[in-house]
CSV table of C-alpha atoms in Angstrom, one decimal:
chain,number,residue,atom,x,y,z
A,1,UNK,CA,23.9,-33.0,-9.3
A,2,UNK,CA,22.8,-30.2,-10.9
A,3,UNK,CA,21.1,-29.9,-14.6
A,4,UNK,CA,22.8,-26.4,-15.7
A,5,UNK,CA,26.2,-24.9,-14.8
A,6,UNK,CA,25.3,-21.3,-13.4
A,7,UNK,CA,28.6,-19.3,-13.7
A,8,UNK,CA,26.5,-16.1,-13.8
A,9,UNK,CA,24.3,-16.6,-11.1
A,10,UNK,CA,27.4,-17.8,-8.9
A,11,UNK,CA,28.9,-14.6,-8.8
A,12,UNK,CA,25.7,-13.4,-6.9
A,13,UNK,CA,27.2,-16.4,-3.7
A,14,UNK,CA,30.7,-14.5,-4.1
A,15,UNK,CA,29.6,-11.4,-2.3
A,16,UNK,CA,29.3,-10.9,1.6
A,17,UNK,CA,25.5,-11.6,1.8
A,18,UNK,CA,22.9,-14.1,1.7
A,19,UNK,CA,22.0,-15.1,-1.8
A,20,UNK,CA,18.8,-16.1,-3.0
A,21,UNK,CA,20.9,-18.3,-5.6
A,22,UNK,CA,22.3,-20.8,-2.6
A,23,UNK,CA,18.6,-21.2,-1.5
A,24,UNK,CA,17.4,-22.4,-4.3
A,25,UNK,CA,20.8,-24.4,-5.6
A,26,UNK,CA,19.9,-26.4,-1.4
A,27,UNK,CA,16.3,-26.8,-2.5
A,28,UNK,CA,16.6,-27.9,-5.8
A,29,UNK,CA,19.4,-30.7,-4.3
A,30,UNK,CA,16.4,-31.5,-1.7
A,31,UNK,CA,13.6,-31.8,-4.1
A,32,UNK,CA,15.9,-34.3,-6.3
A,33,UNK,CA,16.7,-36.3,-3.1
A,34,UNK,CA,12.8,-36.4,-2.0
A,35,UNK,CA,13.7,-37.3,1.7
A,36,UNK,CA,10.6,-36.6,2.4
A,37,UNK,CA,9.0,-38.6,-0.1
A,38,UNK,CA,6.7,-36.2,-2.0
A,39,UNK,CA,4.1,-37.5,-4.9
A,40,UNK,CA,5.4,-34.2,-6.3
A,41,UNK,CA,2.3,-33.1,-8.9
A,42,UNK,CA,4.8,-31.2,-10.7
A,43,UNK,CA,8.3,-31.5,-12.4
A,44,UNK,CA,10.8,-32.4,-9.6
A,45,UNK,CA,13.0,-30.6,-11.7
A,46,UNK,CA,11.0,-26.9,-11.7
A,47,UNK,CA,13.9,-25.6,-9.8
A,48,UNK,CA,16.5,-26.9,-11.5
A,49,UNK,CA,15.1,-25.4,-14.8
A,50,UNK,CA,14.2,-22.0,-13.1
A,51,UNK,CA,18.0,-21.6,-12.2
A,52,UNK,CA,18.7,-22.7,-15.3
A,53,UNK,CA,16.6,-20.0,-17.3
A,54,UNK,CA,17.7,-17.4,-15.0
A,55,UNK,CA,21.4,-17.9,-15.9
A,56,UNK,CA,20.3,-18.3,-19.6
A,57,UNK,CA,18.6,-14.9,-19.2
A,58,UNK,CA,21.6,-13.1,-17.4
A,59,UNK,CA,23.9,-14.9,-20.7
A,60,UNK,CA,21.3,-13.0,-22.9
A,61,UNK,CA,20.1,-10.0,-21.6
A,62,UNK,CA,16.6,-10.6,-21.9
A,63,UNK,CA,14.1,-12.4,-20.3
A,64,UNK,CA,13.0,-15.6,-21.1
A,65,UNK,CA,9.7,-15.3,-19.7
A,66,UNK,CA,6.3,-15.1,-22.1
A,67,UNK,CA,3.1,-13.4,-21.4
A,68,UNK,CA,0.8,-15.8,-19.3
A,69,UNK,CA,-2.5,-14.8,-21.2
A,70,UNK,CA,-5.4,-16.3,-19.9
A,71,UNK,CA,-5.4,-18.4,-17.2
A,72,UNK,CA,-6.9,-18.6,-13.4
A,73,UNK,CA,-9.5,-20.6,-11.9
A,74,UNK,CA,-13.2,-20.9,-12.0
A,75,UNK,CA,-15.0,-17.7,-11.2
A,76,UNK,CA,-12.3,-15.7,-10.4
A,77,UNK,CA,-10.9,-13.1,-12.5
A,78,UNK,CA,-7.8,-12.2,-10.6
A,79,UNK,CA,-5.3,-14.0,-8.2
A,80,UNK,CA,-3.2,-16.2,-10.9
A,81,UNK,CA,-0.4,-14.7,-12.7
A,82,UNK,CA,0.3,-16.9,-16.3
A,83,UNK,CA,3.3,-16.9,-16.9
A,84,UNK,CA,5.1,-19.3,-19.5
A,85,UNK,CA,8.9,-19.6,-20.4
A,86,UNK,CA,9.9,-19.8,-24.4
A,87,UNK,CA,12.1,-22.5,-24.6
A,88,UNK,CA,10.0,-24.8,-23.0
A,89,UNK,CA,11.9,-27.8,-24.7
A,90,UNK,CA,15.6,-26.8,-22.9
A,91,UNK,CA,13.3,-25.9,-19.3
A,92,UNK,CA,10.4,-28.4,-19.1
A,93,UNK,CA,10.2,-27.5,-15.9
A,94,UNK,CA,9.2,-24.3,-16.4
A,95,UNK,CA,7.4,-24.3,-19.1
A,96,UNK,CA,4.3,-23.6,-16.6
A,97,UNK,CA,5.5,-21.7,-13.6
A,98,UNK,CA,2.3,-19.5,-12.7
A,99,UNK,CA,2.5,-17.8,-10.0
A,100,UNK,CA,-0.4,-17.5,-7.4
A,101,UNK,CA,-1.5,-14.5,-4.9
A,102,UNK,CA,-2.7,-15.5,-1.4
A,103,UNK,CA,-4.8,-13.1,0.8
A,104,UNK,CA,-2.3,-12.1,3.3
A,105,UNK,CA,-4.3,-12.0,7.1
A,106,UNK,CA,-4.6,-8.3,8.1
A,107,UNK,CA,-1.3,-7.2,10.0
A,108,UNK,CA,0.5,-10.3,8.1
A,109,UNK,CA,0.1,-12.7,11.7
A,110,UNK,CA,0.1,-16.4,11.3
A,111,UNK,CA,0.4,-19.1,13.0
A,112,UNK,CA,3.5,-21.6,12.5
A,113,UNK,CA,1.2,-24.3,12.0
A,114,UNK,CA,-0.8,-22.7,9.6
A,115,UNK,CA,2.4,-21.5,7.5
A,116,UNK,CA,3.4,-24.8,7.9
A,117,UNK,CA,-0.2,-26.5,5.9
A,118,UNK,CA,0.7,-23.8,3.2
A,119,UNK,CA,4.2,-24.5,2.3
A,120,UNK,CA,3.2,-28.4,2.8
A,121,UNK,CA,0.3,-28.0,0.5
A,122,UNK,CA,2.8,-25.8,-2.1
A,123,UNK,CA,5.8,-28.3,-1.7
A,124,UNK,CA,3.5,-30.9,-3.0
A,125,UNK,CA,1.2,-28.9,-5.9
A,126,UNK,CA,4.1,-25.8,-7.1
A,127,UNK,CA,7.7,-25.4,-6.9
A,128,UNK,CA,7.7,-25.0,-3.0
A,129,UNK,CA,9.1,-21.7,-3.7
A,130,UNK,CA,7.3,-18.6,-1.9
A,131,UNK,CA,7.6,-14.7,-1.5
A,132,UNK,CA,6.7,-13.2,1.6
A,133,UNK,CA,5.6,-11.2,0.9
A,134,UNK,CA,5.6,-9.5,-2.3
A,135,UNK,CA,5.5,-5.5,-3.0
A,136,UNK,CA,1.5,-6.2,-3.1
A,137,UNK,CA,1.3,-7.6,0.1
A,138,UNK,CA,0.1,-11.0,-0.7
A,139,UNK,CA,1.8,-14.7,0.1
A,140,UNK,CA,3.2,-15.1,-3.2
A,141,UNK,CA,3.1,-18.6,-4.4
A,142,UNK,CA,5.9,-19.3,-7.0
A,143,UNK,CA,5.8,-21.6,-10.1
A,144,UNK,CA,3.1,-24.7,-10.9
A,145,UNK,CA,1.2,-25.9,-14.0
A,146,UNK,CA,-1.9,-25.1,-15.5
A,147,UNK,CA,-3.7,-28.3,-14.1
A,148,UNK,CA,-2.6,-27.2,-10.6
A,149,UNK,CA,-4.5,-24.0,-10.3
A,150,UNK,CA,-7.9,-25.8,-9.2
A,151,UNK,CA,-6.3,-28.0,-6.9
A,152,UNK,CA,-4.6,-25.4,-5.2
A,153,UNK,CA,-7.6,-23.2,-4.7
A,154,UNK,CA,-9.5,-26.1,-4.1
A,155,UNK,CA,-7.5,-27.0,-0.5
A,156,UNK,CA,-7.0,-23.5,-0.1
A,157,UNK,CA,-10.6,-22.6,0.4
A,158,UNK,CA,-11.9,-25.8,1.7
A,159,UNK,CA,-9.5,-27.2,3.8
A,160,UNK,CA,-7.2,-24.1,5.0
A,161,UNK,CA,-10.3,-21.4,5.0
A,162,UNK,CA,-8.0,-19.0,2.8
A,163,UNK,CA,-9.0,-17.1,-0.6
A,164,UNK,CA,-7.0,-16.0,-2.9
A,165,UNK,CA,-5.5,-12.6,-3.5
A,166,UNK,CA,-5.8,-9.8,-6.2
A,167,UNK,CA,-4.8,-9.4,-9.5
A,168,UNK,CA,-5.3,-7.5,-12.7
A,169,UNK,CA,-7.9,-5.0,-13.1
A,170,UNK,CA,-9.6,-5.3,-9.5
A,171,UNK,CA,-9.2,-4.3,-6.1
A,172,UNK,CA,-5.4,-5.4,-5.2
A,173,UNK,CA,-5.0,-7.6,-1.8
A,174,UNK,CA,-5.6,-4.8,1.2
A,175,UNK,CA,-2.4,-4.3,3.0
A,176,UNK,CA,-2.1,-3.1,6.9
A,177,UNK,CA,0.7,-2.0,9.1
A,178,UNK,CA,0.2,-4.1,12.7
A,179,UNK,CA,-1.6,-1.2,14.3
A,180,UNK,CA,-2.6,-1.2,17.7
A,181,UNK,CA,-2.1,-4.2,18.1
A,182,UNK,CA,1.4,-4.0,18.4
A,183,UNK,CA,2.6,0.1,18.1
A,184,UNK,CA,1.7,2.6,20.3
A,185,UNK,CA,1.2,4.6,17.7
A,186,UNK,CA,-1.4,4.2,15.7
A,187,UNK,CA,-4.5,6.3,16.2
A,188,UNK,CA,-7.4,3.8,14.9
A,189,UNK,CA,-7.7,-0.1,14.7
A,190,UNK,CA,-5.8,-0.6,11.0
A,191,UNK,CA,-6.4,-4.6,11.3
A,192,UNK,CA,-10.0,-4.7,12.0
A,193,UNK,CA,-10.8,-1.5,8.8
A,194,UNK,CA,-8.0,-3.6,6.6
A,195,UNK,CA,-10.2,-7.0,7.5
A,196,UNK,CA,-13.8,-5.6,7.1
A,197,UNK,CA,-12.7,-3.9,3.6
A,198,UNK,CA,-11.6,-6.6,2.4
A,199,UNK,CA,-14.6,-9.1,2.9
A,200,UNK,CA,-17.1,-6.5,2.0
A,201,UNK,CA,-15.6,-5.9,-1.5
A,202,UNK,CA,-14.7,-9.5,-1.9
A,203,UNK,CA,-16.9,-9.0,-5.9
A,204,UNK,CA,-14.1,-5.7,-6.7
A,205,UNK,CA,-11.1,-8.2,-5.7
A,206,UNK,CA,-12.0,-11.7,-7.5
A,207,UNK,CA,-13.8,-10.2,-10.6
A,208,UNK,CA,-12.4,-7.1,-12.6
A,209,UNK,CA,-14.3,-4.8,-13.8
A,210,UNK,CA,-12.1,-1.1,-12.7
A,211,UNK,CA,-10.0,0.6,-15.9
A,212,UNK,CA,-6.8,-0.4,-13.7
A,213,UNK,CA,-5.8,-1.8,-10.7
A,214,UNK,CA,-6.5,-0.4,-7.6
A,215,UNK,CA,-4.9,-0.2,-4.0
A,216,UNK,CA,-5.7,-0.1,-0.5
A,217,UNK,CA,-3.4,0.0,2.1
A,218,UNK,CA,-3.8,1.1,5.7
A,219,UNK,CA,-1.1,3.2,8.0
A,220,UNK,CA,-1.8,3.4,11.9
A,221,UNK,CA,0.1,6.8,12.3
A,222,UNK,CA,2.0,9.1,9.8
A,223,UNK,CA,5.2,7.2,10.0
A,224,UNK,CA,3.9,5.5,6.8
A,225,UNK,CA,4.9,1.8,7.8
A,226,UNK,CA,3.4,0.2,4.7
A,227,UNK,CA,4.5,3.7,2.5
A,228,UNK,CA,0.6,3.9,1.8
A,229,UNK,CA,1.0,7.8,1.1
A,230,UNK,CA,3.5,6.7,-2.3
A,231,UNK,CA,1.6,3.3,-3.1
A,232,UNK,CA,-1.8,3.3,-2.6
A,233,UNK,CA,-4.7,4.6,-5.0
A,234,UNK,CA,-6.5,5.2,-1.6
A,235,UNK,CA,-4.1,5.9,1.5
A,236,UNK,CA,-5.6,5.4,5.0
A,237,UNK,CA,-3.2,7.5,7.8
A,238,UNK,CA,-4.0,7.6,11.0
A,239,UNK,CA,-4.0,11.2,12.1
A,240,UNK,CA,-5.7,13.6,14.9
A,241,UNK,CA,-7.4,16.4,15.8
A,242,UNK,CA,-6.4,18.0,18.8
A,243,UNK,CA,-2.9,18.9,20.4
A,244,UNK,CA,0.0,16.7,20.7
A,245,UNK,CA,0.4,16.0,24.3
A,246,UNK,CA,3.9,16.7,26.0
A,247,UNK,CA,4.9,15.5,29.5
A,248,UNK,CA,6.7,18.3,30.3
A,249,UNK,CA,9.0,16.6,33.2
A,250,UNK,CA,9.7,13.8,30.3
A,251,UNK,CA,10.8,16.7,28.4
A,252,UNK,CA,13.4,17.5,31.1
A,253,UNK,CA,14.1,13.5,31.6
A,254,UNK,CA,15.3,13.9,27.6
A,255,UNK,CA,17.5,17.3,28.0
A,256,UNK,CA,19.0,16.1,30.8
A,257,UNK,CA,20.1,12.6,29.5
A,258,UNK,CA,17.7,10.1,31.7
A,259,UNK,CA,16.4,8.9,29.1
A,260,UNK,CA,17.6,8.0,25.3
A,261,UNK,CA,16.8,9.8,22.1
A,262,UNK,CA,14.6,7.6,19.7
A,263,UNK,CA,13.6,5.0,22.3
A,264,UNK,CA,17.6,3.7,22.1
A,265,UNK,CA,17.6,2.8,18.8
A,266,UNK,CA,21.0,4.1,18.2
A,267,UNK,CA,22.3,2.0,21.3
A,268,UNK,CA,26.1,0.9,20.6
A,269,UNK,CA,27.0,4.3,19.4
A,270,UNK,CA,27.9,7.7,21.2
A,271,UNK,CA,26.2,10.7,19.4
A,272,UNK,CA,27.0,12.7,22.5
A,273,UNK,CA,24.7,14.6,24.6
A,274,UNK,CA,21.3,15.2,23.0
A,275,UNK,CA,20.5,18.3,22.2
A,276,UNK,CA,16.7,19.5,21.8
A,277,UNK,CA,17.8,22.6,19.8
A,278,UNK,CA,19.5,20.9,17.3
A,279,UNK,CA,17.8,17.1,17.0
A,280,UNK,CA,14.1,18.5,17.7
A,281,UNK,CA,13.4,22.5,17.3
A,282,UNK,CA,15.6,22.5,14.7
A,283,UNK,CA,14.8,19.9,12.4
A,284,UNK,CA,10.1,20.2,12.7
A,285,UNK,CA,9.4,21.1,9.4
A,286,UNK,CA,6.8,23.9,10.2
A,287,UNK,CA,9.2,25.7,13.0
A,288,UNK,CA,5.8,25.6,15.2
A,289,UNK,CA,8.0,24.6,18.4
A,290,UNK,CA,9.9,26.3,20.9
A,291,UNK,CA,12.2,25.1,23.8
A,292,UNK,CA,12.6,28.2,26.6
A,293,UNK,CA,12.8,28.3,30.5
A,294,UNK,CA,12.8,24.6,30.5
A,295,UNK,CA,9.4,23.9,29.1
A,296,UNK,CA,8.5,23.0,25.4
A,297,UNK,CA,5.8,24.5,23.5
A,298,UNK,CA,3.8,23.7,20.3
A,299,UNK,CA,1.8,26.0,18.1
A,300,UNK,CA,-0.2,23.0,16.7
A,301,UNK,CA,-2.0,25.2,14.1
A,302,UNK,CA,1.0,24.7,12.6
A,303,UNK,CA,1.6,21.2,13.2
A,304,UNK,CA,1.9,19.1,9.8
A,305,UNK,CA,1.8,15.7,12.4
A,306,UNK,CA,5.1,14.2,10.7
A,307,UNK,CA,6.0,12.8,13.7
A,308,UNK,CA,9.4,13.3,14.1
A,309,UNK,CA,9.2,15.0,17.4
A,310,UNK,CA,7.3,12.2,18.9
A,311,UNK,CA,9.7,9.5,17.5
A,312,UNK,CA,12.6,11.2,19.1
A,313,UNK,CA,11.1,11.6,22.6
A,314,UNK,CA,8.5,9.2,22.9
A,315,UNK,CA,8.3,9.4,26.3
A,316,UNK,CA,7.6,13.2,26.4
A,317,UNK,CA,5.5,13.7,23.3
A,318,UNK,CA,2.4,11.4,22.3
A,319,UNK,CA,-0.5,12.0,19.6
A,320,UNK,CA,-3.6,13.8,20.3
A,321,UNK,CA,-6.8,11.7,22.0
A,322,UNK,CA,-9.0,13.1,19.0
A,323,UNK,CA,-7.9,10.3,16.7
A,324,UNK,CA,-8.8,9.2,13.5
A,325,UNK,CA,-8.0,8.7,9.9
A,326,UNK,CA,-6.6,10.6,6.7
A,327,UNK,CA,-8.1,9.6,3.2
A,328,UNK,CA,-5.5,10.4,0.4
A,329,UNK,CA,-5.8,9.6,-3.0
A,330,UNK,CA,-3.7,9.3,-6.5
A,331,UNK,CA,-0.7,7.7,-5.4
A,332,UNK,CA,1.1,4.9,-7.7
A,333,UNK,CA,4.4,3.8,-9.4
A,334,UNK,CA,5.5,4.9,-12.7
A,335,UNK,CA,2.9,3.6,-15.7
A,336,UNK,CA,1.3,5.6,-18.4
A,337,UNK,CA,2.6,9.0,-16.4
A,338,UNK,CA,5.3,8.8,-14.0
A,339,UNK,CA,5.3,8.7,-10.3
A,340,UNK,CA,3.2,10.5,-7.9
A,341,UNK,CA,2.2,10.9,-4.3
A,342,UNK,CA,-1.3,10.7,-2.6
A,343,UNK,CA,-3.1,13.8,-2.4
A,344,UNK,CA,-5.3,14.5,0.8
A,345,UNK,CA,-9.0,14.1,-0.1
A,346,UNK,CA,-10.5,13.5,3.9
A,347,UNK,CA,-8.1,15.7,5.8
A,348,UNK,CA,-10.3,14.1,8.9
A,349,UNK,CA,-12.6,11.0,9.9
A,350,UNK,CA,-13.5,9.4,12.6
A,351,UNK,CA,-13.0,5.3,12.5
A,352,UNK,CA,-16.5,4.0,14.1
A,353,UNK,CA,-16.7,0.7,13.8
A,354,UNK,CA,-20.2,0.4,14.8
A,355,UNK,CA,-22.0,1.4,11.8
A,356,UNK,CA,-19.4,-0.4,9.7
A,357,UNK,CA,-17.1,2.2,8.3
A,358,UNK,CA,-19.8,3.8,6.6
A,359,UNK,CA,-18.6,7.7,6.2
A,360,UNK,CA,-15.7,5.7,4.9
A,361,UNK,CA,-17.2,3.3,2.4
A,362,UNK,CA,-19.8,6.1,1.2
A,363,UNK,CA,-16.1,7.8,-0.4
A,364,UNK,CA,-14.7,4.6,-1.7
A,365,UNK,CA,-17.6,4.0,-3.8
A,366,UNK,CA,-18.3,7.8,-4.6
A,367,UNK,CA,-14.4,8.0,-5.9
A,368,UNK,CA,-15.1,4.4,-7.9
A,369,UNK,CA,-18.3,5.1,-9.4
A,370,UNK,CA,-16.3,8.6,-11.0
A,371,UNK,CA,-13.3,6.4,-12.1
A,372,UNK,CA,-15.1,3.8,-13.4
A,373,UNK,CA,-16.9,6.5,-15.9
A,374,UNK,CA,-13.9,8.5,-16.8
A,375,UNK,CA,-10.9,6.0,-16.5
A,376,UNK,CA,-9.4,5.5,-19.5
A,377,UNK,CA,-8.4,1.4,-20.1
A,378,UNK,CA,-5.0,1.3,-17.8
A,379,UNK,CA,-5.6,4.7,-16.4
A,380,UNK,CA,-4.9,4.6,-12.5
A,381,UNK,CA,-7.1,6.8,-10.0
A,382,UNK,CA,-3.8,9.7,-9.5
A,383,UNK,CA,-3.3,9.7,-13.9
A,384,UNK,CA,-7.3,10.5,-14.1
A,385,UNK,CA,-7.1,13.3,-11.0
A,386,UNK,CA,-4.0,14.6,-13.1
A,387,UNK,CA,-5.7,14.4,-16.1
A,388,UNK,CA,-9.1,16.1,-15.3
A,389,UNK,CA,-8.2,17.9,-12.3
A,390,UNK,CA,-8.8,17.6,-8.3
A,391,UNK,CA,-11.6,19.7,-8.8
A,392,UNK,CA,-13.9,16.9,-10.8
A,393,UNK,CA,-12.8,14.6,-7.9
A,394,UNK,CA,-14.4,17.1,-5.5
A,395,UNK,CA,-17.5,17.4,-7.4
A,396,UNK,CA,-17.7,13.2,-8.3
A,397,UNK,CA,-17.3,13.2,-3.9
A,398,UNK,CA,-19.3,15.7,-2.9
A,399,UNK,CA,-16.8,16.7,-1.0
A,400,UNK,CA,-16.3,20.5,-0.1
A,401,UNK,CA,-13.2,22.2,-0.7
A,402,UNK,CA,-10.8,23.6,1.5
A,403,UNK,CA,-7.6,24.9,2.6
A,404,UNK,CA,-5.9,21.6,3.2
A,405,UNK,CA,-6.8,20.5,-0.1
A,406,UNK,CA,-4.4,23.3,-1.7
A,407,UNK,CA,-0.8,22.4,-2.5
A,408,UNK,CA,0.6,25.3,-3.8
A,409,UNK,CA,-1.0,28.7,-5.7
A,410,UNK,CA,-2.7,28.9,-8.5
A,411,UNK,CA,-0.6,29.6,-11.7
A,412,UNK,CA,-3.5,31.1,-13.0
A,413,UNK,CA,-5.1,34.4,-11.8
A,414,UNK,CA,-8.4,34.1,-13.9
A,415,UNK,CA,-11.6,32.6,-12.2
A,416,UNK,CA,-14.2,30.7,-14.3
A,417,UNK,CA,-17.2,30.3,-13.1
A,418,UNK,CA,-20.0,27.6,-13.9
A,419,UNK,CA,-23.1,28.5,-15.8
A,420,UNK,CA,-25.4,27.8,-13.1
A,421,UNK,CA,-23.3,29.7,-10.1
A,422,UNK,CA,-24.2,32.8,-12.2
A,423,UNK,CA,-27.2,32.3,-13.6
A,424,UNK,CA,-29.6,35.4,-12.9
A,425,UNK,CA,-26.5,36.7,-11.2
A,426,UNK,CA,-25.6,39.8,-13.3
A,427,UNK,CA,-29.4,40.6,-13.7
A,428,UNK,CA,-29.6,41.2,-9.9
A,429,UNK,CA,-26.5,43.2,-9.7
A,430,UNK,CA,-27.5,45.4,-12.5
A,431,UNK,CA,-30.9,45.9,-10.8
A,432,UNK,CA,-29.1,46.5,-7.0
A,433,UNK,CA,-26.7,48.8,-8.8
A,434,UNK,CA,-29.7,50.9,-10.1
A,435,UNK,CA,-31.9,51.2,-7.3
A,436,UNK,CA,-28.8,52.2,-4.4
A,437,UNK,CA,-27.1,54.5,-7.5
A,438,UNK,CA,-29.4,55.8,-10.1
A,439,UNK,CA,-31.9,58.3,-9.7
C-alpha cells in the first residue's frame, strides 16, 4: 500500500508512453514486500517518500530539494552530489538521498554480470534507483544516506575495481561514442584516447582545483554521436586529411535503385526513386559536388566533412585514409553567458598511440594552465575565450593562427600591433626610405 496518494504524478501513467512514475510506484511495492530479503542499510521506504515529495513539489511549484553542501568521501573532492530534502519530518526517507557518479567504461560496454554486482550492491546500500546514464555520461546512482557514502566506495573500488566519477570543480567523467569498435566510421580509436585520458588525469577528476567544471568528450567521425561539438569544453572529432573516397560503380548502384539511400534506414516507407540531384548535390552545404556523365565529383578544398553525403550512400562514399582528430574548444550549456558552440583550435592531429597522446596532452595542459590563471570562480573555458578573445587562447597554446580558425570578418578594420612586433620597426623604414629615395 502505498504511503502518499499521487494524483499529480498519475496523470503522467495516463498518457500513451512509458512513465517513469509506474517504475518506481512497482519498485517501491517490491522493496516493501522484500522478496528477496534485503538487510536494506537504508529506509525501505526511500521510494515511497521520493514519490511522495515529487507530488508535494508538483502541488507547490517548487522544489523541495536543499543544497547538499559538503559531503563526499575520503580524499575525493568530486563524485557525490549532497543533496537533502526540507521537510525531512513528512519524508524520512529522503531526508538523505545523495546521489553518486560512477566512472562509466569507455564506449559505455558492460557486462550483465557486472551491472548485475552494481545494482545488487545499490539495492542493498541506496535506493536501488539508477540513471543510465545521465547528461554527464556517468552511471548515476540515486538516493542513500550520509553513512553510506564510504561503504559504497569502499566495495566499489575494492571488490568491483570501479572509481567514482566527476563532479564539481574538476575534470567531468570523459564520455566516448563506441568508435571503431562498432561504426565504420570513426577515423581514430575514441575508446582507447577516452580510457588513457582518463587514468592519466585521475588528480583533475577526484580533487578540484579548475575555476569550473570541465568536459571531455570524444566523437569518432563528424556525425557528433555524443554532441561533443555543443557540450564539451574540449571536443575531440575524428576528421581527415585527404579526399573522400567514391566508388564510382556504387555511385551508379545508388542512382539506379540497387541499393537503398541511408543504409535502409527509412525501410517501411516509399520516398520514391532516389534522386542524387536532389537528396545529395543539392543539400552539401559547400556546393563542392557535382553529378555529370554518370560519375560524381568532389572539390574537397571545399569540403567542410559534415558527412551527409557519406551517410546517404555509404556504400559509394567513405572518409579519407589520412585520419585523425579535430580539437575544439568553448562549448557549454547556458551559465553565467548563454550557450555556445566549440570553436576549432587543432583543425588537424594525428592520434598515435605510441607515445601516448602526447601532441594531444601537450594542448590540454597548455589550454588549462591559461584557464586556471585567468578563469574567473564559475567561469567555463568558452565564457573566458569570449571574454578575452581567441587570440590570448592562441598565444596561452602556442598555437599559430590560421584560416580555419576564422569564423567570419572582422568588424573592425584597424590593426593593433604589439610593442615588441614593431620595435625598431619604424627606425629601419625611415632609414630604407632615405637611402633608396633621398639624395
Amino acid at each position: 500500500m502505498a504511503k502518499h496518494e499521487t494524483p499529480l504524478l498519475d496523470q503522467l501513467v495516463s498518457g500513451p508512453w512509458p512513465s517513469f512514475v509506474d517504475d518506481l510506484k512497482q519498485y517501491a511495492a517490491a522493496r516493501a514486500k522484500n522478496e528477496k530479503n534485503v538487510e536494506y542499510q537504508i529506509p525501505v521506504d526511500v521510494v515511497d517518500d521520493l514519490l511522495g515529495i515529487l507530488e508535494l513539489s508538483f502541488k507547490d511549484g517548487e522544489t523541495h530539494w536543499k543544497h547538499g553542501g559538503i559531503v563526499g568521501v575520503f580524499g575525493y573532492g568530486g563524485g557525490v552530489i549532497g543533496r537533502y530534502c526540507d521537510q525531512p519530518e513528512k519524508f524520512p526517507g529522503v531526508a538523505h538521498f545523495h546521489t553518486m557518479r560512477v566512472a562509466q567504461p569507455a564506449g559505455k560496454y558492460y557486462k550483465a554480470s557486472y551491472l548485475k554486482e552494481l545494482c545488487d550492491l545499490w539495492e542493498f546500500r541506496g535506493s536501488g534507483l539508477t540513471n543510465m546514464h545521465g547528461s554527464t555520461g556517468d552511471i548515476i546512482f540515486l538516493g542513500t544516506t550520509t553513512p553510506q557514502l564510504e561503504e559504497v566506495f569502499f566495495e566499489l573500488t575494492h571488490t568491483h575495481n570501479q572509481d567514482l566519477g566527476g563532479s564539481g570543480s574538476n575534470l567531468r567523467t570523459p564520455a566516448d561514442c563506441i568508435g571503431a569498435s562498432r561504426c565504420e566510421y570513426a577515423c581514430y580509436d575514441t575508446q582507447d584516447l577516452c580510457h588513457t585520458l582518463t587514468n592519466d588525469y585521475q588528480d583533475e577528476l577526484h580533487r578540484p582545483a579548475f575555476p569550473y567544471k570541465f568536459k571531455f568528450k570524444f566523437d569518432g567521425c563528424p556525425n557528433g554521436c555524443v554532441a561533443s561539438i555543443a557540450r564539451a569544453d574540449i571536443s575531440f572529432i575524428g576528421t581527415w586529411k585527404d579526399d573522400i573516397r567514391i566508388d564510382q560503380d556504387a555511385v551508379a548502384g545508388y542512382v539506379n535503385g540497387e541499393f537503398k539511400p541511408n543504409a535502409g534506414a527509412h525501410a517501411g516507407r516509399d520516398w520514391g526513386k532516389f534522386d542524387i540531384q536532389k537528396e545529395v548535390i543539392g543539400l552539401c552545404p559547400t556546393e563542392c559536388m557535382k553529378y555529370e556523365n554518370g560519375k560524381l565529383e568532389i572539390d574537397n578544398r571545399e569540403c567542410t566533412r559534415c558527412m551527409h553525403c557519406i551517410n546517404v550512400m555509404p556504400r559509394a562514399l567513405r572518409p579519407g585514409k589520412e585520419k585523425g582528430l579535430s580539437m575544439l574548444v568553448g562549448a557549454k550549456a547556458p551559465i553565467l553567458d548563454g550557450a555556445q558552440m566549440g570553436s576549432l583550435l587543432v583543425p588537424f592531429v594525428e592520434v598515435n598511440k605510441e607515445d601516448g597522446y602526447q601532441a594531444i596532452k601537450d594542448v590540454i595542459e597548455a589550454i588549462w594552465d591559461w584557464w586556471m590563471e585567468e578563469g574567473k570562480n564559475r567561469e567555463r573555458l568558452g565564457e573566458l575565450m569570449k571574454r578575452q578573445g581567441f587570440q590570448k587562447l592562441l598565444e596561452a597554446t602556442g598555437i599559430d593562427p590560421m584560416p580555419q580558425h576564422v569564423k567570419e570578418p572582422r568588424h573592425n578594420p584597424y590593426i593593433f600591433w604589439k610593442e615588441e612586433e614593431v620595435q625598431g620597426g619604424w627606425e629601419r623604414d625611415v632609414e630604407e626610405f632615405r637611402k633608396n629615395h633621398l639624395r
